[in-house]
mmCIF file of C-alpha atoms in Angstrom:
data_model
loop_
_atom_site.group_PDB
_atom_site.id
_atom_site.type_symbol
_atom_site.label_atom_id
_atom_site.label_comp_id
_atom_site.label_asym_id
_atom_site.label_seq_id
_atom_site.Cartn_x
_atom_site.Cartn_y
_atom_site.Cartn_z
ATOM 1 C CA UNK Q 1 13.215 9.349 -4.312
ATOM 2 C CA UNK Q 2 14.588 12.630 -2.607
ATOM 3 C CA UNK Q 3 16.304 12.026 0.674
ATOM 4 C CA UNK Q 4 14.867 12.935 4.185
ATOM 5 C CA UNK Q 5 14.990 16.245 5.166
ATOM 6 C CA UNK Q 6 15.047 16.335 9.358
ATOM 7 C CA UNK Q 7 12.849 19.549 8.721
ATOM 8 C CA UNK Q 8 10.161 17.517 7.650
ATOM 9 C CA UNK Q 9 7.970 15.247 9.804
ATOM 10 C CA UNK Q 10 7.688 11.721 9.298
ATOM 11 C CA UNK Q 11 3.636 12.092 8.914
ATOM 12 C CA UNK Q 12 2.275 15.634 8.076
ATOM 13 C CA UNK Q 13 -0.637 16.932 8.911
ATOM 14 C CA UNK Q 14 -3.979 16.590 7.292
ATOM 15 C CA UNK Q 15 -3.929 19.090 4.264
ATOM 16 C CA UNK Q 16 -6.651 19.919 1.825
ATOM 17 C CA UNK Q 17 -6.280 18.576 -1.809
ATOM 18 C CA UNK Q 18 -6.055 22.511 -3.013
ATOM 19 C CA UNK Q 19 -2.485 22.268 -1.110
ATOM 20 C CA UNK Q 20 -2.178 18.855 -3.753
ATOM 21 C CA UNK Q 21 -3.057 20.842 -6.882
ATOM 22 C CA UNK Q 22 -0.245 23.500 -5.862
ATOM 23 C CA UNK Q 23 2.262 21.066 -5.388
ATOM 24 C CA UNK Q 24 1.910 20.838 -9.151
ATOM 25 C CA UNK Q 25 0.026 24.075 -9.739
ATOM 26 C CA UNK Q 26 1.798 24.331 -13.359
ATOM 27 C CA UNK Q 27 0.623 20.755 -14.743
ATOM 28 C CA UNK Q 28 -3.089 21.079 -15.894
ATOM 29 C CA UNK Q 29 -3.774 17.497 -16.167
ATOM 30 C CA UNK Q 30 -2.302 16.754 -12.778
ATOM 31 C CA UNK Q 31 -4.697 19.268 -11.059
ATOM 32 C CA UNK Q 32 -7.518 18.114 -13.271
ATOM 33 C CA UNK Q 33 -6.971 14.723 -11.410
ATOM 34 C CA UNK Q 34 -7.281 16.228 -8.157
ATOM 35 C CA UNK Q 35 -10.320 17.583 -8.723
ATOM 36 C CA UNK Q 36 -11.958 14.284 -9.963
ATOM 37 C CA UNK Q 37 -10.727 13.322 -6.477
ATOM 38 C CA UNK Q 38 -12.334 16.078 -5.419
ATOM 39 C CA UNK Q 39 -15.682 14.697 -6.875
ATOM 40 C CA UNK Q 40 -15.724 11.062 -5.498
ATOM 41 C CA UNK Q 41 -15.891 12.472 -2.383
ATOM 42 C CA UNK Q 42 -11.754 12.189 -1.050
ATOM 43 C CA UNK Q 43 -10.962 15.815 0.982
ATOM 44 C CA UNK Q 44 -7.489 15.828 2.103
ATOM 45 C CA UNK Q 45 -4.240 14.501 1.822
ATOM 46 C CA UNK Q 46 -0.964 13.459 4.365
ATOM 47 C CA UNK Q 47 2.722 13.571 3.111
ATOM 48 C CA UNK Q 48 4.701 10.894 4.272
ATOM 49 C CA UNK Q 49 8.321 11.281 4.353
ATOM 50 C CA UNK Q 50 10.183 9.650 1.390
ATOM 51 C CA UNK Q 51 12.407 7.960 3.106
ATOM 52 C CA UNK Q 52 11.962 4.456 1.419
ATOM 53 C CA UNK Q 53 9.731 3.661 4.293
ATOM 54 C CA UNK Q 54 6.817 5.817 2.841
ATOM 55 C CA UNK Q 55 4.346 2.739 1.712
ATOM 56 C CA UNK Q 56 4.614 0.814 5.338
ATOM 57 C CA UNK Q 57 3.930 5.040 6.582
ATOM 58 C CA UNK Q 58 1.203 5.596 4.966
ATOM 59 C CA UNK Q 59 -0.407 2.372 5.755
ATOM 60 C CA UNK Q 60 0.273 1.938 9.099
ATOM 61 C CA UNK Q 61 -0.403 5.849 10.559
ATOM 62 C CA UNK Q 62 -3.521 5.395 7.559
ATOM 63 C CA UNK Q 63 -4.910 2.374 9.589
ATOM 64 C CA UNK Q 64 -4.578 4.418 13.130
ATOM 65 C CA UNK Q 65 -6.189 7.015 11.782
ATOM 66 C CA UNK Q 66 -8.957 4.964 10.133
ATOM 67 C CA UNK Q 67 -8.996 3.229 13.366
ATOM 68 C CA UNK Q 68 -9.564 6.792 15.357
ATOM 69 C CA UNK Q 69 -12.502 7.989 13.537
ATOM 70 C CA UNK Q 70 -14.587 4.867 13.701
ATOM 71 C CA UNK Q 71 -17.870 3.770 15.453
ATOM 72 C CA UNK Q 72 -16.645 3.064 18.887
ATOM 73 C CA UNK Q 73 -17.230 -0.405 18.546
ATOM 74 C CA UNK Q 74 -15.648 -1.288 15.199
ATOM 75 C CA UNK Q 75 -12.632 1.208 16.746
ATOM 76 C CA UNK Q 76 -12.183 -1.330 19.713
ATOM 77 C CA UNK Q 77 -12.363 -4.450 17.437
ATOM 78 C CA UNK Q 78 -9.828 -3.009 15.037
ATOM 79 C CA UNK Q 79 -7.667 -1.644 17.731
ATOM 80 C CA UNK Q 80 -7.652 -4.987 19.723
ATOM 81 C CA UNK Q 81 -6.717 -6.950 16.540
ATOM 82 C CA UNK Q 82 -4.090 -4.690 16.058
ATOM 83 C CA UNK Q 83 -2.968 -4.644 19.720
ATOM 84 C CA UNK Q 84 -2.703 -8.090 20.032
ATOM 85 C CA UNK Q 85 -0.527 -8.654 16.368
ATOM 86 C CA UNK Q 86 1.657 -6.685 17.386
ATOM 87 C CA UNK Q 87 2.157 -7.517 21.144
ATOM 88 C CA UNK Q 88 3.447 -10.707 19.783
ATOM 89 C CA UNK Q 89 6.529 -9.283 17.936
ATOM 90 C CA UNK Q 90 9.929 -8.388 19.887
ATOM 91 C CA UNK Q 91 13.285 -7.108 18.409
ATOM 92 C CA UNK Q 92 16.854 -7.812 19.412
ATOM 93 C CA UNK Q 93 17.856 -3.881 20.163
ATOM 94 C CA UNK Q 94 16.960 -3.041 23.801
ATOM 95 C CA UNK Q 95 16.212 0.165 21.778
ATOM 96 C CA UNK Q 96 13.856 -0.731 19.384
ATOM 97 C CA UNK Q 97 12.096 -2.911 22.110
ATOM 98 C CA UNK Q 98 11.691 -0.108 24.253
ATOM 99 C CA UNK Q 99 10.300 2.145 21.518
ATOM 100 C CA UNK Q 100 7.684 -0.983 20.562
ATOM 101 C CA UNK Q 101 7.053 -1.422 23.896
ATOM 102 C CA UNK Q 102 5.530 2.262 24.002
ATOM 103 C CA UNK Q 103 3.833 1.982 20.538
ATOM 104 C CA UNK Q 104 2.014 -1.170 22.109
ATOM 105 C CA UNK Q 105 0.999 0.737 24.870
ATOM 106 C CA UNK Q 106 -0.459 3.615 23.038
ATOM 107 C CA UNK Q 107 -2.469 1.042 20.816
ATOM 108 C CA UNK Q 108 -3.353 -0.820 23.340
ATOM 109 C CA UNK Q 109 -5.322 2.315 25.422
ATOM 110 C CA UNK Q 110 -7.378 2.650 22.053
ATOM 111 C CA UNK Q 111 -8.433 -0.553 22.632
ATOM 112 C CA UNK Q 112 -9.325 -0.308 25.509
ATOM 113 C CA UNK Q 113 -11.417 3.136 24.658
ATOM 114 C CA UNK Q 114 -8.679 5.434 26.349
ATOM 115 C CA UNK Q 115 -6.101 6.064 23.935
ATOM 116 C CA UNK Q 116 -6.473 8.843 21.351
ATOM 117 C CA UNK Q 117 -9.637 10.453 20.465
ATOM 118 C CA UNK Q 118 -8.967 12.874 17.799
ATOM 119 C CA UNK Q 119 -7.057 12.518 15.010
ATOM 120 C CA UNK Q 120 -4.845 15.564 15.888
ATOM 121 C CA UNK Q 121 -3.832 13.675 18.887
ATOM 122 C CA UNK Q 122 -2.541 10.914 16.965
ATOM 123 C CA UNK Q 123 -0.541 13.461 14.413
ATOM 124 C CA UNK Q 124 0.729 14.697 17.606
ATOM 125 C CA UNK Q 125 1.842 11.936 18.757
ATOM 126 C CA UNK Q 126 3.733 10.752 15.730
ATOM 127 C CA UNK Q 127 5.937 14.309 15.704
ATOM 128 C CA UNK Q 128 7.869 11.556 17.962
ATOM 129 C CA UNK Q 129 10.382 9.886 15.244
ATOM 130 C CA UNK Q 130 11.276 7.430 17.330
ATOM 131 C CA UNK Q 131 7.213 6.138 17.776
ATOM 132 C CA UNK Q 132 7.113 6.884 13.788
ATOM 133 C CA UNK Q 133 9.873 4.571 13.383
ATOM 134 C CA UNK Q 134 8.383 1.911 15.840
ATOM 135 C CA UNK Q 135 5.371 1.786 13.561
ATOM 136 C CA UNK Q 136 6.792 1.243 10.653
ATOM 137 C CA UNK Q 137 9.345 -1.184 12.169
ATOM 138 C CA UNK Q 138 6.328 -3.425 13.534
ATOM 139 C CA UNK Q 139 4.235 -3.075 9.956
ATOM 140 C CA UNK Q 140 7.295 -4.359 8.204
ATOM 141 C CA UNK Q 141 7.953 -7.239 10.668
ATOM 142 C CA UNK Q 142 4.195 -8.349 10.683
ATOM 143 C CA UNK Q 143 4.066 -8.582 6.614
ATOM 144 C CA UNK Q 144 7.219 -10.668 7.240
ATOM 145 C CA UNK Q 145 5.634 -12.976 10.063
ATOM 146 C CA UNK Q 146 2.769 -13.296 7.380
ATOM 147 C CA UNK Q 147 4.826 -14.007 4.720
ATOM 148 C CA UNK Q 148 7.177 -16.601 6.696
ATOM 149 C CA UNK Q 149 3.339 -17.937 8.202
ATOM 150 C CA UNK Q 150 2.107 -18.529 4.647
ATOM 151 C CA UNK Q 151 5.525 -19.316 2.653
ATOM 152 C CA UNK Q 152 3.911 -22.027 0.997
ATOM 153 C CA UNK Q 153 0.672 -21.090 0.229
ATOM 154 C CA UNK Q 154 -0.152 -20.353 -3.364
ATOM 155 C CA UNK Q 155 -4.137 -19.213 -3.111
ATOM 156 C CA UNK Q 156 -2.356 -16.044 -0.452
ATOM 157 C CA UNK Q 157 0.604 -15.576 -3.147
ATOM 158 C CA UNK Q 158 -1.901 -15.595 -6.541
ATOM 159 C CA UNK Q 159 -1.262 -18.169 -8.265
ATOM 160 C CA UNK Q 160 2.760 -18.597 -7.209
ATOM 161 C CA UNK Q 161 3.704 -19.302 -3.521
ATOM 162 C CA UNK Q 162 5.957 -16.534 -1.865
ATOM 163 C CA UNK Q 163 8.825 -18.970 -1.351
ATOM 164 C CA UNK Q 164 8.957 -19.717 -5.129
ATOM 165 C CA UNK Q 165 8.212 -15.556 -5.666
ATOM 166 C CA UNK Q 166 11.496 -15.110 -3.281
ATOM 167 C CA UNK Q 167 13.631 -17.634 -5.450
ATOM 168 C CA UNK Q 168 12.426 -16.769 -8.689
ATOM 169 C CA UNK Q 169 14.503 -13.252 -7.185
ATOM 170 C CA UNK Q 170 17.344 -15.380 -6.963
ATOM 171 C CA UNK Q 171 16.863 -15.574 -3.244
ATOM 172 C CA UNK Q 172 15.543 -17.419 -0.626
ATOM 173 C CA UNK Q 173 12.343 -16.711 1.716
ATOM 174 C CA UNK Q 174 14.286 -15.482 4.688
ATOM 175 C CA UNK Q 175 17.229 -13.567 2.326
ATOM 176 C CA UNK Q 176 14.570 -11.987 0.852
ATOM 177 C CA UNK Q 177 12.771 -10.809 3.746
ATOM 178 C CA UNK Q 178 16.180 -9.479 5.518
ATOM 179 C CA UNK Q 179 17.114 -7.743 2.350
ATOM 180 C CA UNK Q 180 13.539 -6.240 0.968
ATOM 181 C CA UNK Q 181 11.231 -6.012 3.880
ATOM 182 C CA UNK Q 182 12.678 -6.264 7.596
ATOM 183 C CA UNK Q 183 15.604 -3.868 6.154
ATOM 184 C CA UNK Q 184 14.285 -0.146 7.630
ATOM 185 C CA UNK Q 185 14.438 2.680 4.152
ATOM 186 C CA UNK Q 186 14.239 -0.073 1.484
ATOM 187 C CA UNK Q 187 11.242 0.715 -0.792
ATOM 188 C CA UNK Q 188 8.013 -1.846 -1.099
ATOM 189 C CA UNK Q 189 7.546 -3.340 -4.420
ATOM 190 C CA UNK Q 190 4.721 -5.119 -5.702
ATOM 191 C CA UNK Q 191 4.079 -8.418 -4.079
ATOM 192 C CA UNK Q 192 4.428 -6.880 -0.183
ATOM 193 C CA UNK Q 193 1.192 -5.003 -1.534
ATOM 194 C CA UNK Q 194 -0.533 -8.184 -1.217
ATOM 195 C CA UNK Q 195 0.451 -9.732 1.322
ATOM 196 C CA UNK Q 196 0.087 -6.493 3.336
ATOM 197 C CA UNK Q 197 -3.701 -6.843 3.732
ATOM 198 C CA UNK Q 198 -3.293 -9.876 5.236
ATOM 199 C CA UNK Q 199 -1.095 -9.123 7.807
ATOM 200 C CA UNK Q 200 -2.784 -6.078 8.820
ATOM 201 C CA UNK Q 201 -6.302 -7.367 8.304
ATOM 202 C CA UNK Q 202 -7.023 -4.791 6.096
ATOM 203 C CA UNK Q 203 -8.718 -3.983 2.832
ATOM 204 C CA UNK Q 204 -6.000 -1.172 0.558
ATOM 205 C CA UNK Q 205 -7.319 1.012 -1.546
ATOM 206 C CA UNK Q 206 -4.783 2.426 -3.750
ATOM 207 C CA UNK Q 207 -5.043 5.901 -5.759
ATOM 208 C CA UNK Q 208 -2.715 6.494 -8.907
ATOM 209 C CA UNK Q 209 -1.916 9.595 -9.392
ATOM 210 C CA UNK Q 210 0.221 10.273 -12.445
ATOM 211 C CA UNK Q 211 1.807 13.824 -13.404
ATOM 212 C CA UNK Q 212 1.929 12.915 -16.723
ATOM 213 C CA UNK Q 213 -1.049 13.858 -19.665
ATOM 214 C CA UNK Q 214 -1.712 10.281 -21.087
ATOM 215 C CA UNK Q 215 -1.635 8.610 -17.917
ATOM 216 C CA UNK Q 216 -5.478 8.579 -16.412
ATOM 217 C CA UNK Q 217 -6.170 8.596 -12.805
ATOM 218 C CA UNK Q 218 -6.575 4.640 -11.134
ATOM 219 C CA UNK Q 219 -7.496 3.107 -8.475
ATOM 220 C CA UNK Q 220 -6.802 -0.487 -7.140
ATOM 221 C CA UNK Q 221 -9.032 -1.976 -4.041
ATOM 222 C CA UNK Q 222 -6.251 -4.651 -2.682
ATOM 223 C CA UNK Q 223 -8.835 -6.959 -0.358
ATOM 224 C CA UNK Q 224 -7.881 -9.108 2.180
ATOM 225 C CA UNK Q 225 -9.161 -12.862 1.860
ATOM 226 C CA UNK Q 226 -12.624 -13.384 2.809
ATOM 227 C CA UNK Q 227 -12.834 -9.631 3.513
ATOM 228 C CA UNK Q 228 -16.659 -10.394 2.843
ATOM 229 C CA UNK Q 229 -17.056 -12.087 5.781
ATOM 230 C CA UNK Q 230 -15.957 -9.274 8.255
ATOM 231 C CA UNK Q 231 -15.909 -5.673 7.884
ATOM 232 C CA UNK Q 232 -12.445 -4.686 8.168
ATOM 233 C CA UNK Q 233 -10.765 -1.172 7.945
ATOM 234 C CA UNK Q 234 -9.923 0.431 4.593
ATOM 235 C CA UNK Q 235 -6.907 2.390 4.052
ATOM 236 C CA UNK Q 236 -6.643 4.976 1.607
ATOM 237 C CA UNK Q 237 -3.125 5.561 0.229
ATOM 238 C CA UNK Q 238 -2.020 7.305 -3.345
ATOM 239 C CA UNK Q 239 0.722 6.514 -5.083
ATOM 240 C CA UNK Q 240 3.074 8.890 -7.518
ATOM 241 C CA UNK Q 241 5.510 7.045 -9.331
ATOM 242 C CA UNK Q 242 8.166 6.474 -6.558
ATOM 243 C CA UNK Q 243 6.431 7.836 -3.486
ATOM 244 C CA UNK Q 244 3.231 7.286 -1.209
ATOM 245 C CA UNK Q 245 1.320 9.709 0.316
ATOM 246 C CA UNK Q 246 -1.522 9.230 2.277
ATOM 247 C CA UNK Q 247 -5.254 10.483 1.052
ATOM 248 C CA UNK Q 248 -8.398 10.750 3.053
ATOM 249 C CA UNK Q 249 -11.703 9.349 2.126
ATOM 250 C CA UNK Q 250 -14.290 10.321 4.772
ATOM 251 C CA UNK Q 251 -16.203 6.611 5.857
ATOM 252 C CA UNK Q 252 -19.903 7.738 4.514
ATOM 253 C CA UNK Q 253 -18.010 8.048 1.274
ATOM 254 C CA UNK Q 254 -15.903 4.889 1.648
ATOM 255 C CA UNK Q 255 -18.213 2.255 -0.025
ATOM 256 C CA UNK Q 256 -18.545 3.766 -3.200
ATOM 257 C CA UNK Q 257 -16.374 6.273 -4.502
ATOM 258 C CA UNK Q 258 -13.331 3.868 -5.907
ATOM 259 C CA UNK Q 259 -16.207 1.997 -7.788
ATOM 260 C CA UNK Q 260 -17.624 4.820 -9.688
ATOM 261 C CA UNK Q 261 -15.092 7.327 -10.801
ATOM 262 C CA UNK Q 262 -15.935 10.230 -13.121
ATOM 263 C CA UNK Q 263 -15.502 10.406 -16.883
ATOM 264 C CA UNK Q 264 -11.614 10.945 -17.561
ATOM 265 C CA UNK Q 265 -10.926 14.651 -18.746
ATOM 266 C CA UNK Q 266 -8.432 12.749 -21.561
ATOM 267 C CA UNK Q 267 -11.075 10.350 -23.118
ATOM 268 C CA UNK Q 268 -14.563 9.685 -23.026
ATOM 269 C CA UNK Q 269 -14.646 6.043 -23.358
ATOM 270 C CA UNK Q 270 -16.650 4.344 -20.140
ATOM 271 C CA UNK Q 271 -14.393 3.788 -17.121
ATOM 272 C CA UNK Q 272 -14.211 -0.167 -16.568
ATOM 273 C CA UNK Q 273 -13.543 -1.808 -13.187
ATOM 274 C CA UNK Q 274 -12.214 -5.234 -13.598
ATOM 275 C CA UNK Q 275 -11.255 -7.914 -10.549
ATOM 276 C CA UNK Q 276 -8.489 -9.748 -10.428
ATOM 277 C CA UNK Q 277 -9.131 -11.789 -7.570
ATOM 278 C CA UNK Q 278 -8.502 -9.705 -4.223
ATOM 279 C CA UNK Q 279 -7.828 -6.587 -6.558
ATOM 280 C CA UNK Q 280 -9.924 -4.592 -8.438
ATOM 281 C CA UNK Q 281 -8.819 -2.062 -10.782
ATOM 282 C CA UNK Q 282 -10.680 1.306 -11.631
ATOM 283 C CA UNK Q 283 -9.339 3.101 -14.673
ATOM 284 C CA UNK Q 284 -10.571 6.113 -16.684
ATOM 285 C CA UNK Q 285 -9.843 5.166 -20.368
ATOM 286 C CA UNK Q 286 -6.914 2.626 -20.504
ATOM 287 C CA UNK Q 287 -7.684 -1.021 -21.739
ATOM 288 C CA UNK Q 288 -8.658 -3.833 -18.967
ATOM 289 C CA UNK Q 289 -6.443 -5.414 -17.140
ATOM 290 C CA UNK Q 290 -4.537 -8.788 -18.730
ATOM 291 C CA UNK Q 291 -3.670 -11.673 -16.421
ATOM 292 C CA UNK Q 292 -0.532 -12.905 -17.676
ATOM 293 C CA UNK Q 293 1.305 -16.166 -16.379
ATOM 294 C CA UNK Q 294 4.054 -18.304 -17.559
ATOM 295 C CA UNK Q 295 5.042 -22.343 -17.330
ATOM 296 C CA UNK Q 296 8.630 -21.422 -17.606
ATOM 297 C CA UNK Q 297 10.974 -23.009 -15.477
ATOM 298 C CA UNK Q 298 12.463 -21.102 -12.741
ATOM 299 C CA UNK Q 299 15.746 -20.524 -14.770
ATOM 300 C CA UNK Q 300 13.819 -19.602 -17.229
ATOM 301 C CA UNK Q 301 11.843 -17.102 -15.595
ATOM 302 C CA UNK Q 302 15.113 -15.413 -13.676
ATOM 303 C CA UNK Q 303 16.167 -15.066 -17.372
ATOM 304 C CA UNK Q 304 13.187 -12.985 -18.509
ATOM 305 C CA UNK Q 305 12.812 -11.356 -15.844
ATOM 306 C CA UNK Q 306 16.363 -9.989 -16.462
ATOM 307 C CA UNK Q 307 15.047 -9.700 -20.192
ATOM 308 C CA UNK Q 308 11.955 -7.752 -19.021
ATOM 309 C CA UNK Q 309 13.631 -5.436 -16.674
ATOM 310 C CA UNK Q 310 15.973 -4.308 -20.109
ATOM 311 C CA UNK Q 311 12.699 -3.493 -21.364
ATOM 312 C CA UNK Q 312 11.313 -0.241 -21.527
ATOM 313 C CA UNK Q 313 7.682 -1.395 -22.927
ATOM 314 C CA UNK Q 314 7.096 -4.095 -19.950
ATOM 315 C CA UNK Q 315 7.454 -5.358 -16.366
ATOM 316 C CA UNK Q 316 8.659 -8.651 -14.103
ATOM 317 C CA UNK Q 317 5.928 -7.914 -11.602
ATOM 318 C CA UNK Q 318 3.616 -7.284 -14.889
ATOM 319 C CA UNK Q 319 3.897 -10.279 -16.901
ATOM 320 C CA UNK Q 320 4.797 -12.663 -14.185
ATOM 321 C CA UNK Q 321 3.168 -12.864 -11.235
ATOM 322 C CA UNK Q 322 0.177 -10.042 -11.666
ATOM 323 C CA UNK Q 323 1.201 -7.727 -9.050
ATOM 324 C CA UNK Q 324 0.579 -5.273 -10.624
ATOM 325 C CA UNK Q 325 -2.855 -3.569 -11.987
ATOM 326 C CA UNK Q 326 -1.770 -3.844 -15.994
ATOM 327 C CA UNK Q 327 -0.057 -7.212 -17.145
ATOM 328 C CA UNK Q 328 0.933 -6.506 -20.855
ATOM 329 C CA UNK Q 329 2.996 -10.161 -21.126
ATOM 330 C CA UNK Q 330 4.316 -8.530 -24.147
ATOM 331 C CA UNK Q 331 7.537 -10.863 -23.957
ATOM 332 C CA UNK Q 332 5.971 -14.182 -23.474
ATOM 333 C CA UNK Q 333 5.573 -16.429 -26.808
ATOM 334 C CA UNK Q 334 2.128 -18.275 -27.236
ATOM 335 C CA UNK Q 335 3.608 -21.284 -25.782
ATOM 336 C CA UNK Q 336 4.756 -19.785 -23.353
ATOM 337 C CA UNK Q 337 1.613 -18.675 -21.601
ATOM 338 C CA UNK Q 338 -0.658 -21.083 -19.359
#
């Protein structure tokens, strides 16, 4: 990922997707992606600065904003929910307490039906680097909390608890979550996707957008658990291979568009929309998803996944643990499979 430029803001301003389609104005298929977005209904897009802090960004400015343009009273539920997780987190640095101190209070007027009532307020606000960097200081230590919370638990981890995820890494719980997710610039990876919607209370919607001709446009609805049983927000983010951005969905288009996508411009099969528990996958041509897991000892699996990241054809987080939206498994033997 290209460094930070100080030029650039943390969060930019809401742009329309023809801005997207010039960012790669010379690759066809890349613009012909756009416009399918175009057609389910999504009308803009925010960069977020690639600073390795671009996923915990997009998601946490993405859930303000989401938060912002609701019904009054789902935007004081969300708010206070919000208000109160993070009220509950302090930090060592006078600094960075200070700096949370003033996020809290910002988030906390929402709640109370004060705080920001346009969304260009809130972009204005977060021209502030220091409140940018509060944000996505508090996102990362409340995916931490939930992970630390629910260490243990393998229904929240899918299938593998987070504690043997971390160790499987070769570390343990709390190295891991100094090293990959309190750490400020070090990139998500997949798990912390997961786990993300329950910290925040959230249900992640996740657009893949690929450059390249044979890869189709995807989406992946990550859902917190029992999401059914209370309407949370949903957060639009897209992903391009290293970097998130954010994307806007307008809420009258929210329920449906991820669920229905148009025929792919590179094949004409039927699109197929798969779940895999909390996720569901939306692609345009490529085969469904395969659930993958292994009875390998934990040796054994630090091994392979050393094996698999050699690999040019498959993926740890693919064959593993199911992070991801396509497990191939391609290295497992028969027996090794459950």
């Amino acid at each position: 990922m290209a460094p930070a430029q100080s030029t650039f803001p943390a969060v930019g301003k809401l742009e329309t997707l023809d801005k997207l389609r010039e960012e790669f104005k010379f690759n066809k298929s890349f613009g012909e992606k756009v416009k399918q977005l175009e057609k389910l209904g999504y009308d803009g897009w925010r960069r977020m600065r690639g600073d390795g802090n671009c996923f915990y960004r997009a998601v946490g400015f993405g859930l303000l904003e989401v938060i912002v343009e609701a019904p009054q009273q789902l935007q004081r539920k969300w708010a206070q929910h919000m208000s109160k997780a993070i009220l509950a987190l302090r930090f060592n640095s006078e600094a960075d307490q200070r700096d949370h101190d003033r996020l809290c209070k910002l988030i906390g007027k929402l709640a109370e039906g004060t705080g920001w009532q346009q969304v260009a307020e809130l972009e204005d606000s977060f021209t502030d680097s220091s409140l940018d960097q509060a944000l996505v200081r508090a996102v990362r230590h409340l995916i931490g909390k939930c992970m630390v919370e629910n260490a243990d638990d393998e229904a929240l981890g899918n299938g593998m608890s987070f504690r043997l995820l971390c160790e499987v890494e070769g570390q343990s719980l709390e190295g891991y979550l100094s090293t990959k997710i309190l750490k400020m610039g070090v990139e998500a990876e997949g798990h912390i996707i997961k786990v993300t919607t329950e910290a925040l209370r959230i249900n992640l919607h996740i657009v893949y957008l690929d450059r390249h001709d044979g890869v189709p446009l995807r989406f992946e609805n990550v859902d917190a658990l029992d999401a059914e049983d209370d309407e949370l927000p949903v957060v639009n983010v897209q992903l391009r291979p290293g970097h998130y951005d954010g994307i806007h969905l307008p809420r009258n288009k929210a329920a449906g568009a991820a669920a229905a996508p148009p025929k792919s411009s590179v094949a004409s099969t039927t699109p197929k929309q798969v779940s895999m528990g909390r996720s569901t996958v939306v692609e345009q041509h490529a085969p469904a998803p395969k659930r993958v897991t292994s009875n390998l000892s934990r040796d054994a699996m630090r091994a392979r996944r050393v094996q698999c990241e050699e690999s040019e054809e498959s993926t740890w987080g693919d064959y593993i643990c199911g992070w991801l939206p396509i497990s191939c498994g391609s290295c497992l033997t028969r027996n090794e499979r459950q």
